[in-house]
XYZ file of C-alpha atoms in Angstrom:
442
model
C 0.133 0.199 -0.562
C 1.180 3.504 -1.145
C 2.206 4.559 2.417
C -0.160 8.203 3.570
C 2.551 10.873 1.730
C 2.893 9.348 -1.337
C -1.101 8.812 -0.797
C -0.459 12.793 -1.169
C 1.587 13.594 -3.995
C -0.861 11.450 -5.863
C -3.787 14.091 -5.094
C -1.222 16.491 -5.411
C -0.890 14.891 -8.970
C -5.399 15.360 -9.643
C -4.508 18.524 -8.444
C -3.461 19.671 -11.633
C -4.734 17.424 -14.077
C -7.512 20.038 -13.991
C -11.077 18.033 -12.626
C -12.159 19.698 -9.814
C -12.130 18.513 -5.901
C -10.797 15.039 -6.092
C -10.710 12.175 -3.272
C -8.599 9.473 -3.206
C -10.150 5.974 -1.364
C -7.367 3.567 -0.841
C -7.351 0.406 0.463
C -4.968 -2.459 1.461
C -6.655 -6.074 3.143
C -4.752 -9.446 3.981
C -7.350 -12.529 5.036
C -6.336 -16.007 5.750
C -9.510 -18.238 5.748
C -9.058 -21.168 7.642
C -11.600 -24.043 7.119
C -11.939 -28.032 9.800
C -14.289 -30.307 8.315
C -14.966 -32.513 11.378
C -10.865 -32.715 13.430
C -8.915 -31.987 9.438
C -8.164 -28.612 8.579
C -9.811 -28.649 4.703
C -8.246 -26.254 3.249
C -5.991 -22.349 3.827
C -7.190 -19.559 1.982
C -4.995 -16.244 1.671
C -5.718 -13.449 -0.373
C -4.290 -9.949 -0.669
C -5.993 -6.651 -2.101
C -4.946 -2.829 -2.431
C -6.999 -0.592 -4.565
C -7.398 2.680 -5.206
C -11.201 4.504 -5.410
C -10.831 8.055 -6.747
C -13.835 10.854 -7.141
C -13.946 14.044 -9.060
C -16.405 17.079 -8.586
C -16.148 19.713 -10.763
C -19.349 22.035 -11.269
C -21.261 20.011 -9.353
C -21.245 17.140 -11.859
C -19.718 13.974 -9.852
C -17.483 11.044 -11.349
C -15.744 7.946 -9.988
C -13.441 5.670 -11.240
C -10.889 2.701 -9.446
C -7.535 1.891 -10.610
C -5.092 -1.599 -9.254
C -1.996 0.685 -10.966
C -0.481 2.234 -7.859
C 2.495 4.446 -9.831
C 2.077 6.993 -10.741
C 1.189 6.054 -14.410
C -1.793 4.485 -13.441
C -2.689 8.019 -11.731
C -2.491 9.587 -14.424
C -4.667 7.482 -16.464
C -7.417 7.655 -14.273
C -7.435 11.733 -14.352
C -8.249 10.721 -18.189
C -10.833 8.441 -17.020
C -11.742 11.053 -14.597
C -11.970 13.599 -17.253
C -13.966 11.616 -20.180
C -16.711 10.634 -17.285
C -16.819 14.001 -16.613
C -17.616 15.814 -19.606
C -20.864 13.309 -20.592
C -22.040 13.824 -16.407
C -24.622 15.647 -15.598
C -24.464 18.429 -13.005
C -26.362 17.332 -9.303
C -26.286 20.641 -6.996
C -26.000 17.972 -4.202
C -22.670 16.134 -4.893
C -20.523 17.502 -2.592
C -17.361 15.714 -0.809
C -16.898 15.969 3.309
C -15.197 19.118 4.851
C -12.039 17.897 6.716
C -13.365 17.466 10.468
C -12.103 16.116 13.415
C -13.025 12.447 14.524
C -14.401 12.506 18.115
C -11.906 9.597 18.949
C -8.880 8.838 17.694
C -7.767 5.455 19.598
C -10.356 2.430 18.916
C -8.334 -0.166 19.672
C -9.789 -2.474 17.095
C -6.349 -3.607 16.213
C -3.805 -6.372 17.690
C -1.362 -6.801 15.476
C -2.074 -10.406 13.432
C -1.182 -11.824 17.508
C -3.074 -15.397 15.255
C -1.452 -17.458 12.144
C -2.922 -19.668 10.192
C -1.459 -22.341 13.311
C -3.891 -20.531 15.274
C -6.334 -20.335 13.545
C -6.565 -23.473 12.767
C -5.938 -24.872 16.364
C -8.702 -22.977 17.064
C -10.971 -24.378 14.422
C -10.098 -27.956 14.865
C -10.567 -27.144 18.925
C -14.478 -25.880 17.982
C -15.503 -29.040 15.795
C -14.070 -31.323 18.776
C -16.202 -29.918 21.619
C -18.544 -29.531 18.730
C -18.482 -33.644 17.464
C -18.354 -34.463 21.626
C -22.279 -33.648 21.501
C -25.293 -36.789 21.650
C -26.762 -37.123 17.720
C -23.997 -34.643 15.538
C -22.282 -36.505 13.297
C -20.685 -34.058 11.333
C -18.599 -30.671 12.304
C -17.755 -27.877 9.990
C -16.136 -24.702 11.768
C -13.958 -21.642 9.680
C -11.283 -18.801 11.414
C -10.619 -15.868 9.216
C -8.427 -13.399 10.662
C -9.324 -10.024 8.836
C -5.674 -6.654 8.324
C -6.822 -3.672 6.629
C -5.788 -0.425 5.855
C -7.945 2.416 5.142
C -7.414 6.086 4.031
C -9.152 9.232 3.101
C -8.027 12.287 1.636
C -10.106 15.006 -0.372
C -8.475 18.570 -2.333
C -10.733 19.860 0.586
C -8.582 18.637 3.448
C -9.762 16.013 5.053
C -6.699 13.502 5.110
C -7.785 9.874 7.538
C -5.839 6.525 8.111
C -7.029 3.953 10.243
C -5.165 -0.239 10.784
C -8.449 -3.039 12.386
C -7.843 -6.281 12.725
C -10.965 -8.992 13.237
C -10.930 -12.299 13.373
C -14.365 -14.120 13.134
C -15.347 -17.720 14.319
C -18.529 -19.977 12.737
C -18.952 -23.608 13.738
C -21.971 -25.170 11.086
C -22.984 -28.290 13.068
C -25.108 -31.379 11.841
C -27.268 -33.395 13.278
C -28.983 -37.130 12.838
C -30.921 -39.556 14.690
C -32.471 -41.899 12.861
C -33.424 -40.562 9.675
C -34.160 -37.116 11.103
C -31.899 -34.070 10.243
C -31.472 -30.737 11.717
C -28.638 -27.932 11.216
C -27.575 -24.855 13.368
C -24.978 -22.516 13.483
C -22.658 -20.031 16.067
C -20.823 -17.173 14.843
C -18.775 -14.855 16.717
C -16.222 -11.403 15.853
C -13.755 -10.077 17.442
C -11.459 -6.751 16.561
C -8.582 -8.703 18.944
C -8.328 -12.179 19.015
C -7.315 -12.682 22.908
C -10.991 -11.201 22.289
C -12.743 -13.986 20.036
C -15.493 -17.098 22.785
C -13.385 -19.636 23.219
C -14.145 -23.224 21.234
C -15.896 -25.033 23.651
C -18.887 -22.093 23.734
C -18.632 -22.088 19.575
C -18.845 -24.988 18.782
C -21.148 -26.595 21.650
C -23.433 -23.563 21.224
C -24.597 -24.762 17.268
C -24.118 -28.686 18.467
C -26.006 -28.440 20.955
C -29.167 -26.389 19.050
C -28.942 -28.620 15.501
C -29.346 -31.809 18.725
C -32.108 -29.807 20.083
C -33.984 -29.019 16.634
C -34.153 -33.301 15.448
C -37.813 -34.009 15.118
C -39.254 -30.917 14.501
C -42.385 -30.380 13.477
C -44.727 -27.286 12.241
C -47.019 -25.384 14.967
C -50.563 -25.300 14.431
C -51.915 -21.934 12.068
C -52.820 -18.640 14.330
C -51.819 -16.243 15.624
C -49.361 -16.252 18.900
C -46.549 -14.953 20.096
C -43.120 -14.668 19.070
C -39.963 -14.419 21.277
C -36.991 -14.123 18.926
C -33.305 -15.340 19.807
C -30.835 -13.170 19.367
C -29.463 -14.075 16.252
C -33.192 -14.196 14.006
C -34.160 -10.732 15.670
C -31.303 -9.121 14.850
C -32.755 -10.042 11.076
C -36.091 -7.742 12.116
C -33.527 -5.120 13.633
C -31.620 -4.972 10.600
C -34.358 -4.854 8.223
C -35.607 -2.112 9.534
C -32.781 -0.328 9.063
C -32.860 -1.003 5.451
C -35.856 0.612 5.624
C -33.970 3.838 7.557
C -31.919 5.085 4.230
C -31.549 7.583 3.515
C -31.876 8.078 -0.060
C -35.181 5.156 -0.313
C -36.485 7.996 2.427
C -36.246 10.375 -0.193
C -37.407 8.884 -3.558
C -40.522 7.110 -1.434
C -39.899 4.141 -1.968
C -39.637 2.974 2.742
C -42.365 2.373 4.467
C -40.782 4.059 6.946
C -41.017 7.607 4.585
C -42.483 10.192 6.437
C -42.287 8.703 10.369
C -39.580 11.144 11.425
C -40.718 11.571 15.394
C -43.358 9.737 15.153
C -44.227 6.047 17.465
C -42.747 3.203 14.806
C -42.003 0.425 18.319
C -43.164 0.607 21.421
C -41.517 2.505 24.320
C -39.566 -0.462 25.442
C -37.684 -0.449 21.515
C -34.236 1.623 21.597
C -32.357 1.293 19.217
C -29.309 3.262 18.709
C -25.869 3.026 16.637
C -22.595 3.746 18.318
C -19.493 3.076 15.962
C -16.851 4.575 18.742
C -16.849 1.230 21.317
C -14.282 0.233 21.042
C -12.837 -2.841 20.003
C -16.115 -3.258 18.748
C -16.121 -5.214 15.713
C -17.711 -2.745 13.843
C -16.602 0.551 15.400
C -15.197 3.100 13.122
C -14.209 7.089 13.662
C -14.497 8.128 10.745
C -17.445 6.247 8.202
C -16.998 6.382 3.999
C -16.828 9.738 3.179
C -14.634 10.884 6.354
C -17.196 12.548 8.428
C -17.074 12.020 11.663
C -19.016 9.787 13.838
C -21.319 10.091 16.443
C -22.618 7.769 19.145
C -26.707 8.653 18.276
C -30.402 7.112 19.219
C -31.948 6.461 16.113
C -35.125 4.742 17.775
C -35.773 6.011 21.641
C -39.291 5.485 23.371
C -39.745 3.911 20.822
C -39.731 7.181 18.866
C -37.637 7.435 14.932
C -34.878 10.445 15.318
C -33.615 9.967 12.676
C -32.813 9.080 8.901
C -29.006 7.535 7.651
C -27.559 9.666 5.000
C -24.821 10.219 3.930
C -23.583 13.787 2.160
C -25.543 13.537 -0.933
C -29.237 11.946 0.573
C -29.016 14.451 3.807
C -28.570 17.418 1.549
C -31.394 16.379 -0.833
C -33.197 15.671 2.486
C -32.143 18.987 3.750
C -31.129 18.040 6.789
C -26.907 17.697 7.655
C -24.580 14.180 6.743
C -25.509 10.950 10.071
C -22.439 10.260 9.221
C -23.752 6.741 6.935
C -21.956 7.192 4.525
C -20.210 3.434 3.875
C -18.282 1.627 1.562
C -17.938 -1.636 -0.086
C -14.111 -1.133 -1.108
C -12.070 0.961 -3.046
C -14.084 -0.374 -5.928
C -17.733 1.165 -5.255
C -18.473 4.756 -4.071
C -20.241 5.508 -0.986
C -24.074 4.444 0.053
C -25.958 4.502 3.106
C -25.530 1.866 5.815
C -24.831 2.298 9.869
C -21.991 1.039 12.443
C -21.995 -0.027 15.568
C -25.888 -0.201 15.695
C -27.164 -2.326 18.609
C -30.743 -2.547 20.526
C -30.988 -1.564 23.811
C -31.020 -4.751 26.211
C -34.033 -4.397 28.572
C -34.587 -5.734 32.254
C -36.341 -8.661 31.880
C -34.369 -12.159 32.145
C -34.843 -14.688 29.484
C -36.439 -17.344 31.592
C -39.334 -14.867 33.189
C -39.381 -13.545 29.531
C -40.743 -16.962 27.891
C -41.788 -17.773 31.384
C -44.905 -15.874 30.632
C -45.919 -16.860 27.663
C -48.812 -20.136 27.591
C -48.603 -20.824 23.985
C -46.165 -19.106 21.659
C -43.316 -19.669 19.594
C -39.666 -19.207 19.909
C -37.781 -18.531 17.129
C -33.876 -19.420 16.362
C -33.539 -19.133 12.972
C -35.740 -17.065 9.769
C -35.396 -18.288 5.833
C -36.542 -15.976 2.932
C -35.877 -12.371 2.032
C -37.470 -9.763 3.951
C -40.813 -7.594 4.046
C -41.613 -5.766 1.360
C -39.834 -2.192 1.559
C -42.081 -0.352 0.277
C -45.229 -2.180 2.257
C -43.235 -3.541 5.194
C -45.101 -6.363 5.093
C -43.368 -9.228 6.610
C -43.485 -12.985 5.413
C -40.397 -15.962 6.193
C -40.157 -18.903 7.218
C -39.246 -19.629 10.930
C -37.926 -22.471 13.388
C -37.037 -22.894 16.273
C -39.382 -24.404 19.296
C -43.230 -24.474 20.801
C -42.636 -22.466 24.183
C -46.050 -24.221 26.730
C -46.049 -23.570 29.411
C -43.443 -20.625 30.198
C -41.338 -23.965 28.807
C -39.262 -24.372 25.936
C -40.923 -27.673 23.968
C -40.965 -29.276 21.273
C -38.575 -28.522 17.126
C -40.963 -26.376 15.452
C -39.476 -26.098 11.719
C -41.974 -25.395 8.596
C -43.844 -22.672 9.927
C -43.872 -19.536 8.227
C -44.299 -15.707 10.746
C -45.879 -12.877 8.860
C -47.007 -9.406 10.470
C -46.497 -5.298 9.256
C -42.716 -4.585 10.060
C -44.091 -1.648 12.595
C -46.697 -2.950 14.202
C -44.035 -6.232 15.209
C -41.882 -3.709 16.463
C -44.866 -1.449 18.320
C -46.288 -5.264 20.077
C -42.560 -5.704 21.780
C -44.028 -6.063 25.330
C -40.981 -7.200 26.444
C -36.873 -6.552 25.956
C -33.764 -8.996 26.961
C -30.782 -8.176 29.766
C -28.477 -10.697 27.445
C -27.275 -8.107 24.409
C -24.092 -9.915 23.612
C -21.966 -6.770 21.244
C -19.691 -9.804 20.162
C -22.559 -11.646 17.303
C -22.886 -9.615 14.055
C -26.533 -9.544 15.449
C -26.152 -7.071 18.432
C -29.953 -7.602 19.635
C -30.448 -9.583 22.958
C -33.402 -11.848 23.344
C -37.554 -10.330 22.743
C -40.924 -10.826 22.188
C -42.903 -9.835 20.391
C -47.362 -10.477 22.092
C -48.508 -11.306 19.341
C -47.669 -12.050 15.267
C -49.537 -15.189 12.800
C -47.598 -18.608 12.559
C -49.017 -20.336 9.439
C -47.925 -23.991 10.729
C -50.263 -26.950 9.528
């Protein structure tokens, strides 16, 4: 990866190309993946990439290109492409680059220096498989450890000059359970910025295996309306769908069911949806977004009231507001879109045992299958699997049921939120209960 001084020189080189204000987004990444099937290492993969995404803004016209040729000649070729694109691009008053601002937090402790090599990753993956296979009826375990090391720099001709270096480790176990003709599969996953913070193999291996074992013999429930309790993995999907509906660009176009809902009650008073990109060592933490705007903690939904949409600079300009620092990029080859960093549902005060114990006849959802809600109407209809809750106790496994409802109604009907929030999971939500949903089965 070019050092920061070289990138600054490239920015000056672009300035001389007479293509207006410019921005360089440079990403260098290295990843190692170790895959284990049962107790044997199946493969080890390593990949490296490095490239520049370059934007030019002149007279309201915006152009973008990307390159992996990091030489001066490569920069010159990119500048020529940008000049050609600018000549045919229509001007838009909402096209803007970020102004320089100082991030509120500079040290997020998001880099451990790469403490785990391939050998350590293989040992970790084998141990997860060992623990999974120790559980009764589990006949096959597939495990995976990923280690990522990324360096990102973002500079523009207005004065933005930012760099970060991060690591991340991911652990996944997929457990297959068999009992006679019955078969089930379950997953467990966790991630951490520091390898030392990653969950031990016993937790991830056992968890996936026990869920797979406990799902054996699953059957549909009778069709009807009943309380539904969402475990964190399934509940995280519900929160993710809501976050997608808060995309400022979609709101501006009026194509999401959350359009026009700002400052309105869109959820139960128990619901606090928070974005905090500044939690140290969090896998989604970042001091600045994909355009270089400093990030900050904010309430998205407070006591059920929607307080903000997610905006990058362009969508915010169109809406007549300031950016919420939610520009996201999929890498150096992509333009800034809109996403979120460190979004989670705040933990409640109800123990999981009580949350389940209060249900006479309900469904405990472990996983959902499907494409999510209709973003224009908010109607959700998805396949689900989990366990029947009968007289306050978790009972027989359930599969082949469909749960349905309107997204806003579902959030308004959340009547209990547990205390089991775990920010080491990607789904970042505690267990919660919806008082009534349509459950279609047998």
